[in-house]
Amino acid sequence: MTLSMSYLITVNPGAILNELLSWLAYLNRGTVVLQLLLVGIVMVAEQRGALRRRVEHRLVPEYIRVLIGPLILLISSALFLLAGLPWGLLRYFGLLWLGWMSFTPLKTLILSINKKFPVDELESTFLRPIYVIVASTSFIRLMGSTENLAQTPVANLFGVELTLGRIYLAIIAIYVIMTLSSRPATFLAWLSGVLFGVRPRNRRGLELLFRYSVIIVGIIGVAYFIGIDGTAFIAIAGGLSVGIGFGVKEIISNFISSIWLLFEGSVRPGEILMVNGDPCTVRKLGLRATQLRRGRDGAELLIPNQIFFTQEATSFTATETSRRDSVVVGAAYEHDPDIIIELLKTIAKEHKKVLEYPPVNAFAIDFAESSINYKVLFWVSNPLDSFEVGSDIRRTIWKQFEKKGITIPFPQRQVYPMEWPPSLQQSHHSAGGGGVMPQGIQPELTGNDEKPNSEA
Amino acid sequence: MTENQRSIVLKVAQASNENEQHSDHRFETERKITRNFQQQLKEMQPGIKLHPSIYPEESLERALKVQTNSGLGPDLVIADSNQALSLLALGLTDPIKLTKEHQNLINPAALERVKTATGSLAGQPISQYLQLACFDKRKLKKAPKTLKELSEASGTGTVFGMVTNLQDLYWSLGSFGAGEALTASLAGQKVTVAAHERLTQWMRWLKESSYQQNIVFLRNQAALRKAFIEGEMNWISCWSSQLPQLREKLKDHLGIAPLPSGEFGRATPITRLQVWALGKNSSRRQRAESLNLLDFMVQPWAQKTYALKYRTGFPVNPAAAMIVSKQLPPGFSKFSEDENKRVSRGDAIVSAIDAKPRLKKDIQSTLNELIFDGLSPENAATELETQMKAKR
């Protein structure tokens, strides 16, 4: 499929440029220049702190003092009105500035009512975008006809004439869809939880799926709104198929993997996977990569989705979440294994995070050099707990053994300093009678300060 | 100094003629004409660069208020006579002072329509738009000259379309001589029995027409034009200002004719003036250039050239009107200065109603009930007179 670039997209900024240049005509008017000058002076004075310094610091908090600049503009707009001069520009900039500065007091107010309210999120996702929209549309209304400007054609995409208004609305719509898609998705996931009994863990995956669907439907809707129809979509699909073949193969592969993994349900947020022998919790299944948190050190891992898709992964949560772990301990030969096994079982059972079923079990696993080794096996419901539970059980075993006089033997090695040549007595003692160290071979050095007597 | 440096940008706010149309392509045709006009003007007035913005009629006042308060108001405002008067009353435009010589260039009846009670001029008339009959030449060889012919043609399968508001139906009042009853009611005078009877007759004609299968009443002009362009209708009442859109779509098949007359008299189409008013915020130079342009626009050459080029309006300069009347389409050519006086009564009535939104709404509902519901013509005539006398 060959499509010339000019068919795909042509941009014609001439109309906008023309509009912008025409705004310069306003600078011919003294009243406009006067208002702009005043705005400039107040803003520079505010920037240099000249306005704020005059107000006593202790009496007025900072977030009130920043409102002085905008208030000066609003007051001067009122004075201009009284003097019969055009005043709207002063009011516009005053209000714009006031709006910007009132975010901080507003946030302080909300936080004083409810400390847990996510004000920062509210500000960045809602308040500031609304502010930008209101400021830009009101500015255009000041400068000319919004409707007229909105219908100015600026680009041509797939044979569809894109007007400034449509592009503006499309950007807003896409932003709204991206930010708000999580809400209906959460609701749908919750609803499916209520209606079909989907487990909370699965709901998060479902939520993500719903969210992607909302975004895809929304973007297609926006495309149709700006006039890109079926033919244009075919053109896009044609272009993409070539793109997928070459450049964006990995991205698409990761994306498709993420969708597939969600459907399959093997890598969902909240799952616990073993990555290189470490248990990790899945935090987020993204479009390209999965974000995991490694339990051992809290590191965040970003693993491309296709890794999970193409390589094996150990999951502790795929069908059930419980994990079996074990503690190995040695006890001296003199103790009855039955007693030890019974004690180990009791210790494990008594831990509150150890599951009753499957039951705890303990085995004698080895007649080792200095001890009989036992292994106690237990199940925990959360795989991430097994490490902690193991430690608890070891500590309890030590305490119980201590209490009951059970010794945990450990290999002991006695090391003696040697003299060279050995005295007869020493030689007999250390070689156990028959052994004589061959000449020229140094005896093993110990960790103490004594040096072999090489001078002798 | 080069020519470019000397040229000045004049901001123009223009009220749309395609007002009833709320679509994405609302101003498309007007924008094309405006762009073309900009190019044309550049050749004649190289020092002036127009920068027009088209506004929906209903939001023009609000937009101008915001801009004028800020000092960013346009240098010129293009509106109809009623709107020009109300803009002046609101203090959004400056009155215009025309020299005697200059005034002689403009049809006195047109000037009268932009005059305030104190005698100042709200703007300068540049052109006037007429109400006409538009028909599809493929379906209709000749437009009906009388309402009788219209009725007969509708019987043979030609579909006629009209709009149910008084402004668009006013032309038919003349055919029955029913305008007198409305003028009297509006002036608060007693309506003579004869005049009342003629109004009732008009109502009867409306009612009878609504019963006919091939006479269709729609609620606005945009819907009518759409149906006409799509071939669902073969004849509609239309405005000369909206001709470019129809010409673009129907090409040579578009026929234009005067609206049909009745037994009592000729049709009384409404005219709309295109008035150019002066914005309040212009700098001295911008104002001087604006006046310069206004002067240029009423000179016979400009009047003749633009009337013939765009064929949407009739010149306000009587000398130019004489020249062009023979070259314009039939609907236009019939229009003369006499005609102007004859139809001015309708213009006055319609503008008086336009100024009172509640009265306009009441009249609209009476007409709707008559055409679409069971209100009898007799009752409708009485109701209309009462509403106009009450002047709410």
mmCIF file of N, CA and C in Angstrom, chain A residues 15 18-23 25-26 28-32 35 85-89 91-92 138 140-149 151-153 161 166 225, chain B residues 8-11 22-28 31 35 38 49 51-56 59 63 66-75 281-286:
data_model
loop_
_atom_site.group_PDB
_atom_site.id
_atom_site.type_symbol
_atom_site.label_atom_id
_atom_site.label_comp_id
_atom_site.label_asym_id
_atom_site.label_seq_id
_atom_site.Cartn_x
_atom_site.Cartn_y
_atom_site.Cartn_z
ATOM 1 N N ALA A 15 -3.742 30.303 8.105
ATOM 2 C CA ALA A 15 -4.936 30.957 8.656
ATOM 3 C C ALA A 15 -4.700 31.400 10.096
ATOM 4 N N ASN A 18 -2.320 34.298 10.216
ATOM 5 C CA ASN A 18 -3.042 35.488 9.814
ATOM 6 C C ASN A 18 -3.822 36.072 10.993
ATOM 7 N N GLU A 19 -4.473 35.152 11.722
ATOM 8 C CA GLU A 19 -5.280 35.568 12.873
ATOM 9 C C GLU A 19 -4.367 36.206 13.936
ATOM 10 N N LEU A 20 -3.246 35.511 14.191
ATOM 11 C CA LEU A 20 -2.330 36.018 15.218
ATOM 12 C C LEU A 20 -1.787 37.390 14.826
ATOM 13 N N LEU A 21 -1.437 37.534 13.537
ATOM 14 C CA LEU A 21 -0.897 38.809 13.086
ATOM 15 C C LEU A 21 -1.928 39.923 13.230
ATOM 16 N N SER A 22 -3.206 39.546 13.004
ATOM 17 C CA SER A 22 -4.246 40.577 13.077
ATOM 18 C C SER A 22 -4.401 41.097 14.513
ATOM 19 N N TRP A 23 -4.012 40.267 15.475
ATOM 20 C CA TRP A 23 -4.101 40.714 16.873
ATOM 21 C C TRP A 23 -3.150 41.886 17.133
ATOM 22 N N ALA A 25 -2.847 44.343 15.413
ATOM 23 C CA ALA A 25 -3.529 45.603 15.085
ATOM 24 C C ALA A 25 -4.025 46.300 16.350
ATOM 25 N N TYR A 26 -4.285 45.519 17.380
ATOM 26 C CA TYR A 26 -4.789 46.114 18.629
ATOM 27 C C TYR A 26 -3.738 47.016 19.282
ATOM 28 N N ASN A 28 -2.193 49.206 17.976
ATOM 29 C CA ASN A 28 -2.315 50.586 17.480
ATOM 30 C C ASN A 28 -3.147 51.443 18.429
ATOM 31 N N ARG A 29 -3.853 50.764 19.339
ATOM 32 C CA ARG A 29 -4.801 51.496 20.184
ATOM 33 C C ARG A 29 -4.171 51.830 21.530
ATOM 34 N N GLY A 30 -4.223 53.089 21.862
ATOM 35 C CA GLY A 30 -3.614 53.554 23.110
ATOM 36 C C GLY A 30 -4.174 52.871 24.339
ATOM 37 N N THR A 31 -5.495 52.662 24.349
ATOM 38 C CA THR A 31 -6.112 52.095 25.559
ATOM 39 C C THR A 31 -5.668 50.656 25.794
ATOM 40 N N VAL A 32 -5.453 49.942 24.704
ATOM 41 C CA VAL A 32 -5.002 48.545 24.843
ATOM 42 C C VAL A 32 -3.571 48.536 25.380
ATOM 43 N N GLN A 35 -3.454 49.348 29.096
ATOM 44 C CA GLN A 35 -3.840 48.225 29.968
ATOM 45 C C GLN A 35 -2.729 47.190 30.062
ATOM 46 N N LEU A 85 -12.711 54.384 30.685
ATOM 47 C CA LEU A 85 -11.728 53.785 29.770
ATOM 48 C C LEU A 85 -12.018 52.293 29.625
ATOM 49 N N PRO A 86 -11.579 51.689 28.522
ATOM 50 C CA PRO A 86 -11.725 50.230 28.418
ATOM 51 C C PRO A 86 -10.974 49.538 29.562
ATOM 52 N N TRP A 87 -11.616 48.573 30.167
ATOM 53 C CA TRP A 87 -11.071 47.986 31.408
ATOM 54 C C TRP A 87 -11.012 46.458 31.368
ATOM 55 N N GLY A 88 -11.590 45.869 30.332
ATOM 56 C CA GLY A 88 -11.755 44.406 30.303
ATOM 57 C C GLY A 88 -10.457 43.626 30.333
ATOM 58 N N LEU A 89 -9.409 44.160 29.688
ATOM 59 C CA LEU A 89 -8.149 43.418 29.664
ATOM 60 C C LEU A 89 -7.549 43.311 31.056
ATOM 61 N N ARG A 91 -9.206 43.365 33.838
ATOM 62 C CA ARG A 91 -10.009 42.413 34.611
ATOM 63 C C ARG A 91 -9.659 40.987 34.201
ATOM 64 N N TYR A 92 -9.496 40.787 32.886
ATOM 65 C CA TYR A 92 -9.191 39.445 32.396
ATOM 66 C C TYR A 92 -7.895 38.920 33.018
ATOM 67 N N SER A 138 -11.690 31.955 26.896
ATOM 68 C CA SER A 138 -12.084 33.338 27.168
ATOM 69 C C SER A 138 -11.124 34.314 26.485
ATOM 70 N N ILE A 140 -9.686 33.787 23.563
ATOM 71 C CA ILE A 140 -10.081 33.834 22.150
ATOM 72 C C ILE A 140 -11.354 34.660 21.989
ATOM 73 N N ARG A 141 -12.252 34.546 22.955
ATOM 74 C CA ARG A 141 -13.496 35.315 22.885
ATOM 75 C C ARG A 141 -13.186 36.820 22.954
ATOM 76 N N LEU A 142 -12.165 37.151 23.712
ATOM 77 C CA LEU A 142 -11.759 38.550 23.797
ATOM 78 C C LEU A 142 -11.216 39.041 22.457
ATOM 79 N N MET A 143 -10.445 38.180 21.819
ATOM 80 C CA MET A 143 -9.727 38.617 20.628
ATOM 81 C C MET A 143 -10.563 38.551 19.358
ATOM 82 N N GLY A 144 -11.585 37.720 19.324
ATOM 83 C CA GLY A 144 -12.370 37.601 18.103
ATOM 84 C C GLY A 144 -13.487 36.604 18.279
ATOM 85 N N SER A 145 -14.030 36.141 17.161
ATOM 86 C CA SER A 145 -15.148 35.204 17.245
ATOM 87 C C SER A 145 -14.637 33.788 17.478
ATOM 88 N N THR A 146 -15.044 33.193 18.577
ATOM 89 C CA THR A 146 -14.622 31.818 18.889
ATOM 90 C C THR A 146 -15.093 30.881 17.786
ATOM 91 N N GLU A 147 -16.349 31.088 17.394
ATOM 92 C CA GLU A 147 -16.942 30.195 16.403
ATOM 93 C C GLU A 147 -16.200 30.314 15.067
ATOM 94 N N ASN A 148 -15.835 31.544 14.759
ATOM 95 C CA ASN A 148 -15.123 31.808 13.515
ATOM 96 C C ASN A 148 -13.755 31.141 13.521
ATOM 97 N N LEU A 149 -13.050 31.325 14.626
ATOM 98 C CA LEU A 149 -11.710 30.771 14.741
ATOM 99 C C LEU A 149 -11.773 29.238 14.788
ATOM 100 N N GLN A 151 -13.658 27.386 13.281
ATOM 101 C CA GLN A 151 -13.878 26.790 11.967
ATOM 102 C C GLN A 151 -12.750 27.055 10.993
ATOM 103 N N THR A 152 -11.654 27.606 11.515
ATOM 104 C CA THR A 152 -10.503 27.840 10.650
ATOM 105 C C THR A 152 -9.825 26.506 10.345
ATOM 106 N N PRO A 153 -9.738 26.148 9.065
ATOM 107 C CA PRO A 153 -9.075 24.880 8.762
ATOM 108 C C PRO A 153 -7.567 25.027 8.903
ATOM 109 N N GLU A 161 -10.719 17.582 6.529
ATOM 110 C CA GLU A 161 -10.271 18.914 6.902
ATOM 111 C C GLU A 161 -10.422 19.088 8.412
ATOM 112 N N ARG A 166 -12.119 21.666 16.110
ATOM 113 C CA ARG A 166 -12.177 20.217 16.250
ATOM 114 C C ARG A 166 -10.917 19.672 16.907
ATOM 115 N N PHE A 225 -15.564 11.815 15.410
ATOM 116 C CA PHE A 225 -16.052 13.179 15.648
ATOM 117 C C PHE A 225 -15.300 14.182 14.783
ATOM 118 N N ILE B 8 -3.071 49.082 6.840
ATOM 119 C CA ILE B 8 -3.580 48.970 8.198
ATOM 120 C C ILE B 8 -4.621 47.846 8.264
ATOM 121 N N VAL B 9 -4.611 47.116 9.375
ATOM 122 C CA VAL B 9 -5.579 46.035 9.544
ATOM 123 C C VAL B 9 -6.836 46.594 10.200
ATOM 124 N N LEU B 10 -7.971 46.345 9.570
ATOM 125 C CA LEU B 10 -9.242 46.745 10.202
ATOM 126 C C LEU B 10 -9.988 45.487 10.622
ATOM 127 N N LYS B 11 -10.334 45.455 11.883
ATOM 128 C CA LYS B 11 -11.089 44.307 12.404
ATOM 129 C C LYS B 11 -12.570 44.509 12.081
ATOM 130 N N HIS B 22 -27.443 25.554 12.628
ATOM 131 C CA HIS B 22 -26.458 25.208 13.668
ATOM 132 C C HIS B 22 -25.701 23.976 13.250
ATOM 133 N N SER B 23 -24.796 24.144 12.324
ATOM 134 C CA SER B 23 -24.040 22.965 11.904
ATOM 135 C C SER B 23 -22.566 23.332 11.833
ATOM 136 N N ASP B 24 -21.769 22.326 11.524
ATOM 137 C CA ASP B 24 -20.327 22.549 11.436
ATOM 138 C C ASP B 24 -19.986 23.488 10.290
ATOM 139 N N HIS B 25 -20.822 23.452 9.281
ATOM 140 C CA HIS B 25 -20.501 24.257 8.089
ATOM 141 C C HIS B 25 -21.264 25.568 8.111
ATOM 142 N N ARG B 26 -21.591 25.996 9.313
ATOM 143 C CA ARG B 26 -22.472 27.135 9.481
ATOM 144 C C ARG B 26 -22.090 28.336 8.623
ATOM 145 N N PHE B 27 -20.811 28.720 8.684
ATOM 146 C CA PHE B 27 -20.439 29.959 8.002
ATOM 147 C C PHE B 27 -19.641 29.712 6.725
ATOM 148 N N GLU B 28 -19.653 28.466 6.273
ATOM 149 C CA GLU B 28 -18.759 28.105 5.181
ATOM 150 C C GLU B 28 -18.901 29.028 3.973
ATOM 151 N N ARG B 31 -17.900 32.587 4.696
ATOM 152 C CA ARG B 31 -16.443 32.736 4.801
ATOM 153 C C ARG B 31 -15.814 32.856 3.418
ATOM 154 N N ARG B 35 -13.758 35.989 2.174
ATOM 155 C CA ARG B 35 -12.357 35.871 1.723
ATOM 156 C C ARG B 35 -12.198 36.491 0.338
ATOM 157 N N GLN B 38 -12.283 40.177 0.532
ATOM 158 C CA GLN B 38 -10.994 40.689 1.030
ATOM 159 C C GLN B 38 -10.009 40.858 -0.115
ATOM 160 N N LYS B 49 -6.403 46.378 5.061
ATOM 161 C CA LYS B 49 -6.468 44.920 5.126
ATOM 162 C C LYS B 49 -7.598 44.562 6.071
ATOM 163 N N HIS B 51 -9.900 42.268 8.352
ATOM 164 C CA HIS B 51 -9.817 40.989 9.066
ATOM 165 C C HIS B 51 -11.195 40.674 9.645
ATOM 166 N N PRO B 52 -12.024 39.974 8.882
ATOM 167 C CA PRO B 52 -13.395 39.759 9.345
ATOM 168 C C PRO B 52 -13.535 38.548 10.272
ATOM 169 N N SER B 53 -14.419 38.685 11.229
ATOM 170 C CA SER B 53 -14.823 37.542 12.060
ATOM 171 C C SER B 53 -16.334 37.441 11.952
ATOM 172 N N ILE B 54 -16.815 36.248 11.666
ATOM 173 C CA ILE B 54 -18.262 36.079 11.529
ATOM 174 C C ILE B 54 -18.831 35.584 12.855
ATOM 175 N N TYR B 55 -19.900 36.215 13.296
ATOM 176 C CA TYR B 55 -20.542 35.840 14.566
ATOM 177 C C TYR B 55 -21.972 35.399 14.281
ATOM 178 N N PRO B 56 -22.463 34.437 15.040
ATOM 179 C CA PRO B 56 -23.886 34.133 14.949
ATOM 180 C C PRO B 56 -24.656 35.377 15.408
ATOM 181 N N SER B 59 -25.318 35.957 19.085
ATOM 182 C CA SER B 59 -24.255 36.183 20.076
ATOM 183 C C SER B 59 -23.406 37.404 19.756
ATOM 184 N N ALA B 63 -20.712 39.254 22.379
ATOM 185 C CA ALA B 63 -19.287 39.233 22.030
ATOM 186 C C ALA B 63 -18.742 40.657 21.912
ATOM 187 N N VAL B 66 -18.090 42.285 25.389
ATOM 188 C CA VAL B 66 -16.844 41.846 26.032
ATOM 189 C C VAL B 66 -15.650 42.519 25.371
ATOM 190 N N GLN B 67 -15.642 42.516 24.039
ATOM 191 C CA GLN B 67 -14.479 43.060 23.333
ATOM 192 C C GLN B 67 -14.379 44.576 23.493
ATOM 193 N N THR B 68 -15.516 45.248 23.373
ATOM 194 C CA THR B 68 -15.484 46.714 23.458
ATOM 195 C C THR B 68 -15.066 47.157 24.856
ATOM 196 N N ASN B 69 -15.534 46.436 25.866
ATOM 197 C CA ASN B 69 -15.131 46.769 27.240
ATOM 198 C C ASN B 69 -13.631 46.646 27.431
ATOM 199 N N SER B 70 -13.015 45.760 26.641
ATOM 200 C CA SER B 70 -11.582 45.531 26.810
ATOM 201 C C SER B 70 -10.749 46.410 25.899
ATOM 202 N N GLY B 71 -11.399 47.162 25.032
ATOM 203 C CA GLY B 71 -10.647 47.973 24.072
ATOM 204 C C GLY B 71 -10.297 47.182 22.834
ATOM 205 N N LEU B 72 -10.817 45.944 22.739
ATOM 206 C CA LEU B 72 -10.473 45.078 21.612
ATOM 207 C C LEU B 72 -11.620 44.961 20.612
ATOM 208 N N GLY B 73 -12.566 45.888 20.690
ATOM 209 C CA GLY B 73 -13.718 45.837 19.792
ATOM 210 C C GLY B 73 -13.317 46.030 18.344
ATOM 211 N N PRO B 74 -14.173 45.601 17.421
ATOM 212 C CA PRO B 74 -13.851 45.725 15.995
ATOM 213 C C PRO B 74 -13.893 47.183 15.533
ATOM 214 N N ASP B 75 -13.271 47.428 14.368
ATOM 215 C CA ASP B 75 -13.336 48.774 13.807
ATOM 216 C C ASP B 75 -14.638 48.969 13.051
ATOM 217 N N ASN B 281 -13.733 51.250 19.612
ATOM 218 C CA ASN B 281 -12.362 51.251 20.138
ATOM 219 C C ASN B 281 -11.280 51.653 19.138
ATOM 220 N N SER B 282 -11.656 51.993 17.913
ATOM 221 C CA SER B 282 -10.635 52.251 16.882
ATOM 222 C C SER B 282 -9.678 53.372 17.281
ATOM 223 N N SER B 283 -8.438 53.216 16.810
ATOM 224 C CA SER B 283 -7.485 54.313 16.973
ATOM 225 C C SER B 283 -7.849 55.382 15.937
ATOM 226 N N ARG B 284 -7.169 56.514 16.026
ATOM 227 C CA ARG B 284 -7.532 57.604 15.109
ATOM 228 C C ARG B 284 -7.353 57.163 13.659
ATOM 229 N N ARG B 285 -6.257 56.489 13.409
ATOM 230 C CA ARG B 285 -5.989 56.085 12.030
ATOM 231 C C ARG B 285 -6.973 55.003 11.559
ATOM 232 N N GLN B 286 -7.257 54.097 12.479
ATOM 233 C CA GLN B 286 -8.212 53.030 12.127
ATOM 234 C C GLN B 286 -9.574 53.634 11.796
#
